[in-house]
mmCIF file of C-alpha atoms and ligand atoms in Angstrom:
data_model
loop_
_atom_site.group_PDB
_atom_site.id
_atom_site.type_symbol
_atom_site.label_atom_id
_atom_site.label_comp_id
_atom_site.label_asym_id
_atom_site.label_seq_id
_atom_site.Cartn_x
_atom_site.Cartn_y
_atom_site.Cartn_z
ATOM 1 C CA UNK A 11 112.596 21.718 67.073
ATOM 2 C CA UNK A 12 112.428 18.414 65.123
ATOM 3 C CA UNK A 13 109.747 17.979 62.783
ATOM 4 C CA UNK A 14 108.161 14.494 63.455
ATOM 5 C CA UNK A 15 107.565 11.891 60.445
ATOM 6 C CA UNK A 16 106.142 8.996 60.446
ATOM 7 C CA UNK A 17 106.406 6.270 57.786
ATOM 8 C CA UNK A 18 104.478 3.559 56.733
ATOM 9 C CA UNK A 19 105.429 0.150 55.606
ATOM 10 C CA UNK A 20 103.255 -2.231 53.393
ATOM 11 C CA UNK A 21 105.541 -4.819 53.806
ATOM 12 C CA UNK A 22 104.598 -7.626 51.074
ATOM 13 C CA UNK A 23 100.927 -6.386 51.308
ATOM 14 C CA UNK A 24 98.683 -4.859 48.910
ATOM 15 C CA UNK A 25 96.997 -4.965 45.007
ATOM 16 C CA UNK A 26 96.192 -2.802 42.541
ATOM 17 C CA UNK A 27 93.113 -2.330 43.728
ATOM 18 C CA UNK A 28 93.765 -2.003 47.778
ATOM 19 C CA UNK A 29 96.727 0.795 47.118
ATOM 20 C CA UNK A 30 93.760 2.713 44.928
ATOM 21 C CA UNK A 31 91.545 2.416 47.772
ATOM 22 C CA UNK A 32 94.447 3.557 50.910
ATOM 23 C CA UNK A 33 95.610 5.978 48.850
ATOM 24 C CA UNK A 34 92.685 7.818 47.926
ATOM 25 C CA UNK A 35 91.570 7.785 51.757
ATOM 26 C CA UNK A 36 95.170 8.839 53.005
ATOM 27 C CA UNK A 37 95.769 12.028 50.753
ATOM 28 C CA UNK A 38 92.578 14.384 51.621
ATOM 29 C CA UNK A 39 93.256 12.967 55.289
ATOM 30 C CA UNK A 40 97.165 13.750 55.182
ATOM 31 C CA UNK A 41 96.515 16.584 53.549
ATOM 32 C CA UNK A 42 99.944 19.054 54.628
ATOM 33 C CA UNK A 43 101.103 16.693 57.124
ATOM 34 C CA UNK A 44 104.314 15.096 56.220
ATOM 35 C CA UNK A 45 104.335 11.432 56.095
ATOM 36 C CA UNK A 46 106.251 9.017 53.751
ATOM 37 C CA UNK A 47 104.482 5.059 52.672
ATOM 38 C CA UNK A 48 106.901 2.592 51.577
ATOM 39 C CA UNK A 49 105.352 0.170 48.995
ATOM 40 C CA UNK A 50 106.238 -2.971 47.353
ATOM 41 C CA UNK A 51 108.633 -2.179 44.401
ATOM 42 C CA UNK A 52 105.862 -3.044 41.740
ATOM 43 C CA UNK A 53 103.788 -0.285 43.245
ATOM 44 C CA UNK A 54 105.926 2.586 43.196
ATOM 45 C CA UNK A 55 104.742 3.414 39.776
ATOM 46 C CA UNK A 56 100.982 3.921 41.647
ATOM 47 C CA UNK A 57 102.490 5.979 44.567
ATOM 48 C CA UNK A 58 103.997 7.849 42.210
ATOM 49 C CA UNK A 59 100.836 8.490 40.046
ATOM 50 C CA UNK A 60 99.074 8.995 42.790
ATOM 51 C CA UNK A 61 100.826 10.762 45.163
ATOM 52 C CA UNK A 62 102.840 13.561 43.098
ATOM 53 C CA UNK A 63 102.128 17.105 44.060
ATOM 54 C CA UNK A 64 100.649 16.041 47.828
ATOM 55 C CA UNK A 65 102.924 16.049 51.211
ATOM 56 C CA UNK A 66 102.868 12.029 51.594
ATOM 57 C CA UNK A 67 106.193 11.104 49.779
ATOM 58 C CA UNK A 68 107.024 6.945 48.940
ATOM 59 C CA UNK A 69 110.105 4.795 49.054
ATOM 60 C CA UNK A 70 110.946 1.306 49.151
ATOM 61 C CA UNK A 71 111.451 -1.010 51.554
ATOM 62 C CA UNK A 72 114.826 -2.456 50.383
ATOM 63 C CA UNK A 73 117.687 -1.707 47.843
ATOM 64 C CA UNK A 74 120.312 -3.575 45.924
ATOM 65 C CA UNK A 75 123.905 -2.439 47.160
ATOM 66 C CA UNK A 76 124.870 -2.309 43.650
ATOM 67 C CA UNK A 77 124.840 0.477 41.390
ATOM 68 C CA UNK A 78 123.550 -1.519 38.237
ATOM 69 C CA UNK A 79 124.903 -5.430 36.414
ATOM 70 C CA UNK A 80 124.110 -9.175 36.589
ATOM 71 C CA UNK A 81 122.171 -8.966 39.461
ATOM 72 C CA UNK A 82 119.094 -10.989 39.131
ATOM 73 C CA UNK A 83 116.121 -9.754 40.641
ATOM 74 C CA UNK A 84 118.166 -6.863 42.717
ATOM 75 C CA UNK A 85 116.708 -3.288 42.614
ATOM 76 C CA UNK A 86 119.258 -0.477 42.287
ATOM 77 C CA UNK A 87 118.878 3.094 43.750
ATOM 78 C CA UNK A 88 119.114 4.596 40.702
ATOM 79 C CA UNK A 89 115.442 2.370 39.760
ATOM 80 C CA UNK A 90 113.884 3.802 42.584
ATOM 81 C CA UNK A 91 115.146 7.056 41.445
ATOM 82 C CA UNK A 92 113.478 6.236 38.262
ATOM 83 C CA UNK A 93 110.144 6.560 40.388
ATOM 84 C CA UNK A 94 110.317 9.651 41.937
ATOM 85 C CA UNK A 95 111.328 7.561 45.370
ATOM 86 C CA UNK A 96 112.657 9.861 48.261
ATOM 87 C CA UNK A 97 113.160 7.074 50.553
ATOM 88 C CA UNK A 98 114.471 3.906 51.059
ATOM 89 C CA UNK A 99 113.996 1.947 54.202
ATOM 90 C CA UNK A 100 117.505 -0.252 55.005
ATOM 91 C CA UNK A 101 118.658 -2.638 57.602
ATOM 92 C CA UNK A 102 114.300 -3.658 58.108
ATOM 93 C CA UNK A 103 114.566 -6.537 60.990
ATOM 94 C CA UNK A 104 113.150 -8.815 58.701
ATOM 95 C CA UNK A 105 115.386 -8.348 55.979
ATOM 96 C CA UNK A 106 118.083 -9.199 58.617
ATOM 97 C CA UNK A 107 116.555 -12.181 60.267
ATOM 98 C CA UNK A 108 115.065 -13.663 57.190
ATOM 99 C CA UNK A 109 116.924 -12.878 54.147
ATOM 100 C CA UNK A 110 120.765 -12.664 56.242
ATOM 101 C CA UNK A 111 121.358 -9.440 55.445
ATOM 102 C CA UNK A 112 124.466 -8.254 57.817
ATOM 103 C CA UNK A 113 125.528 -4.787 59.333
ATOM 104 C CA UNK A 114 128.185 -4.642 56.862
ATOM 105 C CA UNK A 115 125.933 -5.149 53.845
ATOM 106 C CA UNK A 116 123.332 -2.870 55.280
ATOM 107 C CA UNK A 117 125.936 -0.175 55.571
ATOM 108 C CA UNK A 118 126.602 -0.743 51.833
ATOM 109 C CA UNK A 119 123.046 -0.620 50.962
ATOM 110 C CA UNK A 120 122.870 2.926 52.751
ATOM 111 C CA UNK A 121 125.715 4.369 50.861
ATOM 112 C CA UNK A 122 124.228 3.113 47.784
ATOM 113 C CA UNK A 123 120.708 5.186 48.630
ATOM 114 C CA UNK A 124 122.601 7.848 49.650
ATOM 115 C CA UNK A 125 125.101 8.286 46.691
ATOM 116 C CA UNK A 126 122.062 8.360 44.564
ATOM 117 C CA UNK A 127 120.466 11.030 46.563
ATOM 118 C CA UNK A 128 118.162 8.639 48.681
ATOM 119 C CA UNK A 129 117.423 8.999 52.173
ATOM 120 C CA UNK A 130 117.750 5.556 54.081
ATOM 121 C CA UNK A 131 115.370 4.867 56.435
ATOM 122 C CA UNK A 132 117.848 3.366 58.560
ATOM 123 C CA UNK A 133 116.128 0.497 61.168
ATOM 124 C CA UNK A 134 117.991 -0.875 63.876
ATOM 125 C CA UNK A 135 116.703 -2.908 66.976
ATOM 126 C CA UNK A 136 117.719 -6.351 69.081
ATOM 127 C CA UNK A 137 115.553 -9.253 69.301
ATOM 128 C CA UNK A 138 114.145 -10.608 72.662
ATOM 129 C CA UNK A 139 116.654 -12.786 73.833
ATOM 130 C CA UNK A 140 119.393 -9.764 73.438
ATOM 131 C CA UNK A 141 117.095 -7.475 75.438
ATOM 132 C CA UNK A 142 116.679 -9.981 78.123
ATOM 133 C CA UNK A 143 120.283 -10.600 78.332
ATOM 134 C CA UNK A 144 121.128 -7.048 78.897
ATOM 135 C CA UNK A 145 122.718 -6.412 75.425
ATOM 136 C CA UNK A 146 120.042 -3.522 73.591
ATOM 137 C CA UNK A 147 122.876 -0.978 73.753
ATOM 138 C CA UNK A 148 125.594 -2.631 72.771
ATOM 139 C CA UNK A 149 123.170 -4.342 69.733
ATOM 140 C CA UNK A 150 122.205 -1.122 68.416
ATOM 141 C CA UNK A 151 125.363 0.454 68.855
ATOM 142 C CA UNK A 152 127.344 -1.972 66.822
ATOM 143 C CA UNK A 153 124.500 -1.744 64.299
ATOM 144 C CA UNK A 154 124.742 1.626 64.116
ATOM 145 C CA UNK A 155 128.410 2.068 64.518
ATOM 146 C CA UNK A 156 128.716 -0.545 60.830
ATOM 147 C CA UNK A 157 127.509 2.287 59.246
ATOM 148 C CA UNK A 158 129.057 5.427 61.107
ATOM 149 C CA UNK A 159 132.210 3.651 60.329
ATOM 150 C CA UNK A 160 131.263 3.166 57.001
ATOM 151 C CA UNK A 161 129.411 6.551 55.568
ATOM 152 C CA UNK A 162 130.508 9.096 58.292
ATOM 153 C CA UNK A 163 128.609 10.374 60.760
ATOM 154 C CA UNK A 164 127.511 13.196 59.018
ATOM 155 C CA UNK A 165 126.017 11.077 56.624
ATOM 156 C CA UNK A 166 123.019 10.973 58.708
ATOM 157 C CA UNK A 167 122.265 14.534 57.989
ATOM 158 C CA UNK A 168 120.526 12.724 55.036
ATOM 159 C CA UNK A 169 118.951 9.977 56.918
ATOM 160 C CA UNK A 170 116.038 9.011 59.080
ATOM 161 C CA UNK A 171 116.745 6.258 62.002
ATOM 162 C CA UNK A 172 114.341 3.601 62.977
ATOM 163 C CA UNK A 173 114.503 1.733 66.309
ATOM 164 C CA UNK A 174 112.708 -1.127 65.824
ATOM 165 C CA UNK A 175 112.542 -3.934 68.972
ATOM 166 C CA UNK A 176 112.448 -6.982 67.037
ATOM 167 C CA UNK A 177 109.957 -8.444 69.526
ATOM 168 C CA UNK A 178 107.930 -6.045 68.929
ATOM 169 C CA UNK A 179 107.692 -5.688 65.432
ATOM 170 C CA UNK A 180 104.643 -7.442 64.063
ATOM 171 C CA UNK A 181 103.710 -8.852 67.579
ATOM 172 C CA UNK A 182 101.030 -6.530 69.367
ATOM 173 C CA UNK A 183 103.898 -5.885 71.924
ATOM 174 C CA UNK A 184 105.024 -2.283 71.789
ATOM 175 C CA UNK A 185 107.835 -1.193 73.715
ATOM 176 C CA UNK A 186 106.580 0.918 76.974
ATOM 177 C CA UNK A 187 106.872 4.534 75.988
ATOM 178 C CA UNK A 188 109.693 5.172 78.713
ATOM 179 C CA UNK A 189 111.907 1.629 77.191
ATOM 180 C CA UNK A 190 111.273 3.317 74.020
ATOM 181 C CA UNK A 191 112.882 6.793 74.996
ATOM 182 C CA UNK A 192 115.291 5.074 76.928
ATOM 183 C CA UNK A 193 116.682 3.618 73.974
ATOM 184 C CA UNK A 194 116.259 6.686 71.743
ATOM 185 C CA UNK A 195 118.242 8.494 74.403
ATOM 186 C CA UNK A 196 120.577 6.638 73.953
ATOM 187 C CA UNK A 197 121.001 6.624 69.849
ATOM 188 C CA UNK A 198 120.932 10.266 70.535
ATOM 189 C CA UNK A 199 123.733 10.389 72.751
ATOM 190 C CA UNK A 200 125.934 8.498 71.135
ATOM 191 C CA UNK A 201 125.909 10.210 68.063
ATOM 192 C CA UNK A 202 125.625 13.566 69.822
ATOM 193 C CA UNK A 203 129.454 12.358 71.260
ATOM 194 C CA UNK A 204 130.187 12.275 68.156
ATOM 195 C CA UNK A 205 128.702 15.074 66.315
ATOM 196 C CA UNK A 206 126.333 17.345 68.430
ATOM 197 C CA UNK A 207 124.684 18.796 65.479
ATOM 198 C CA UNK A 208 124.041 15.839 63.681
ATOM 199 C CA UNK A 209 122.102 14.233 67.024
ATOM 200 C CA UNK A 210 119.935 17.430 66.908
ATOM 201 C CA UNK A 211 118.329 17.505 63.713
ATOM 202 C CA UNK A 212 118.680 13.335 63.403
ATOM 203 C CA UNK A 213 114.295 12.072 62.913
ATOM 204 C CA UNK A 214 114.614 8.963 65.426
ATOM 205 C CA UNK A 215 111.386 7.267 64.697
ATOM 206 C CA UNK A 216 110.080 4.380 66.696
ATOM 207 C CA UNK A 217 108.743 1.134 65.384
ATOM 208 C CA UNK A 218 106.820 -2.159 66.529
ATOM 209 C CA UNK A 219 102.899 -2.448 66.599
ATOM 210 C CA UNK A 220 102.476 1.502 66.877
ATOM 211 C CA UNK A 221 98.748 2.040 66.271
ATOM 212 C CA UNK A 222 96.818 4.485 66.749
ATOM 213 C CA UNK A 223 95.572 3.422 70.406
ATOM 214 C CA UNK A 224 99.065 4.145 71.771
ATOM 215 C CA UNK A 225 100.401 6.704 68.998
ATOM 216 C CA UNK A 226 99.892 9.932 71.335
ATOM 217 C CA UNK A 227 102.073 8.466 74.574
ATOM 218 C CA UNK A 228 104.679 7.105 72.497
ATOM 219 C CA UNK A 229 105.152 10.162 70.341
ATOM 220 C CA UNK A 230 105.274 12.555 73.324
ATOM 221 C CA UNK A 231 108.453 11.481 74.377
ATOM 222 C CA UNK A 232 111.115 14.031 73.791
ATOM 223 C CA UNK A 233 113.499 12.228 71.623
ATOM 224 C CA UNK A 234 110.963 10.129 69.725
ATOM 225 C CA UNK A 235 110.646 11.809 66.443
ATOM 226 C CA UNK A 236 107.957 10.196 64.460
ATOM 227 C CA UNK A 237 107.335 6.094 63.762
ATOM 228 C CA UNK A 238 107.628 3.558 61.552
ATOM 229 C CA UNK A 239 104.789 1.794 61.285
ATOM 230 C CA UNK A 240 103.777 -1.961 59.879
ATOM 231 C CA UNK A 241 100.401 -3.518 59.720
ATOM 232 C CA UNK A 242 98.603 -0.267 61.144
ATOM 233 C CA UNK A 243 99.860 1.286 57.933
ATOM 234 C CA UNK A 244 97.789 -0.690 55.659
ATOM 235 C CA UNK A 245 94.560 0.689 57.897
ATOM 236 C CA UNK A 246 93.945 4.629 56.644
ATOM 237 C CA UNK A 247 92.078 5.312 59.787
ATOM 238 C CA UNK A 248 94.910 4.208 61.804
ATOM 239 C CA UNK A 249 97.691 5.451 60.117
ATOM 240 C CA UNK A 250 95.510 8.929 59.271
ATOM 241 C CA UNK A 251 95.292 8.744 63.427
ATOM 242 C CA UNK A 252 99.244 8.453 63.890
ATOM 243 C CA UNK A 253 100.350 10.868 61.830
ATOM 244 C CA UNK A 254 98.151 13.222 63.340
ATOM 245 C CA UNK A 255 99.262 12.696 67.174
ATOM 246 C CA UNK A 256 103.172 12.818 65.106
ATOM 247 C CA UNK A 257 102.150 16.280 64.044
ATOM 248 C CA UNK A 258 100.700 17.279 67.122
HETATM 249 C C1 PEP B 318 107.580 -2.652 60.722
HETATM 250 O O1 PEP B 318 107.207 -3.322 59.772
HETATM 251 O O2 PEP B 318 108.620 -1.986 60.624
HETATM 252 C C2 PEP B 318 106.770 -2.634 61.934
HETATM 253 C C3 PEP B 318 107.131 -1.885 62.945
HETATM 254 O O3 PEP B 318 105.651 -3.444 61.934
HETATM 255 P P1 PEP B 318 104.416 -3.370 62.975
HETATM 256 O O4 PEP B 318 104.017 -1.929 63.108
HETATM 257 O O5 PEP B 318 103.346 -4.205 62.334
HETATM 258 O O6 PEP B 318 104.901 -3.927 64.274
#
């Protein structure tokens, strides 16, 4: 049986102050439930202070590809390392869309987590106009196949997978529970072809506007493993709520 996990991502949200305040409300609440925030790389000194010794780990949201060199304003894996970091989310729709980030350098960005003993948080997910042409599976598969090619498949023994509908990231649209599992299914499948016990143990989370209203349907679906989870992350109440239907 796969253990669910859900993860939350500030995105470029938070202070000083906030973080003290989400953090002290999420560790009694979270208290031996697994669960994982990724914060803004300034923060992960807090996290760290903050959450060492409890079962909420922290990551990042983004990684340079390089190991270390004249890379202006780039954050190696080593860094995050630095700051007791277990994971690393990769590929994030936005960082696609917004910043051009391609499969190819995404793959590199997960082999750079992973040779420094990250896990990638891997995301993965096709935009509205690809769903409504038909193309979902073939989108995630090439996606996912940039980085099978790239790192193995059993590189995703150390790895978490995200599928993340970019119209519904952000938007207050979820994807139905059954699209959802659909899709899962399928990420499942195809790397079950491939390597049966890799599909198995793989933590498939879902993401887009997860909250804690629709939390319970979404994460009773058999090959939904846990979420990955935006704006309701920056809420402790909600993302207390979601991580307790995960563990459920
Ligand atoms: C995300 O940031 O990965 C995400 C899913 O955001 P939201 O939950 O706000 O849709």
């Amino acid at each position: 049986m796969r253990k669910k996990l859900v993860a939350g991502n500030w995105k470029m949200h938070g202070s000083l102050a906030e973080n003290a305040a989400l953090l002290a409300a999420l560790k009694p609440a979270l208290a031996g439930i697994d669960a994982v925030v990724c914060v803004p790389f300034p923060y992960l000194a807090q996290a760290q202070a903050e959450l060492a010794g409890s079962t909420i780990a922290w990551g990042a949201q983004n990684l340079s590809e390089q190991a270390k060199g004249a890379f202006t304003g780039e954050v190696s894996a080593a860094m995050l390392l630095d700051f007791g970091c277990t994971y690393v989310i990769v590929g994030h729709s936005e960082r696609r869309s917004l910043y051009g980030e391609s499969d190819a350098l995404v793959a590199s960005k997960y082999m750079a987590a992973q040779a420094a003993g990250l896990k990638p948080i891997l995301c993965v997910g096709e935009s509205l106009d690809e769903r409504e042409s038909g193309v979902t599976e073939a989108v995630v598969a090439r996606q996912l196949d940039a980085v099978i090619n790239a790192a193995g498949i059993a590189s995703l023994m150390n790895a978490v997978l995200a599928y993340e509908p970019v119209w519904a990231i952000g938007t207050g649209k979820t994807a139905s529970p059954e699209q959802a599992q659909a899709v899962h299914a399928f990420i499942r499948n195809k790397i079950a072809a491939l390597d049966p016990a890799v599909a198995d143990q793989l933590v498939i989370q879902y993401g887009g506007s997860v909250k804690a209203a629709n939390a319970s349907e979404l994460m009773a679906k058999p090959d939904i493993d846990g979420g990955l989870i935006g704006g309701a992350s920056l809420v402790a109440e909600e993302f207390v709520a979601i991580c307790r239907a995960a563990a459920k």
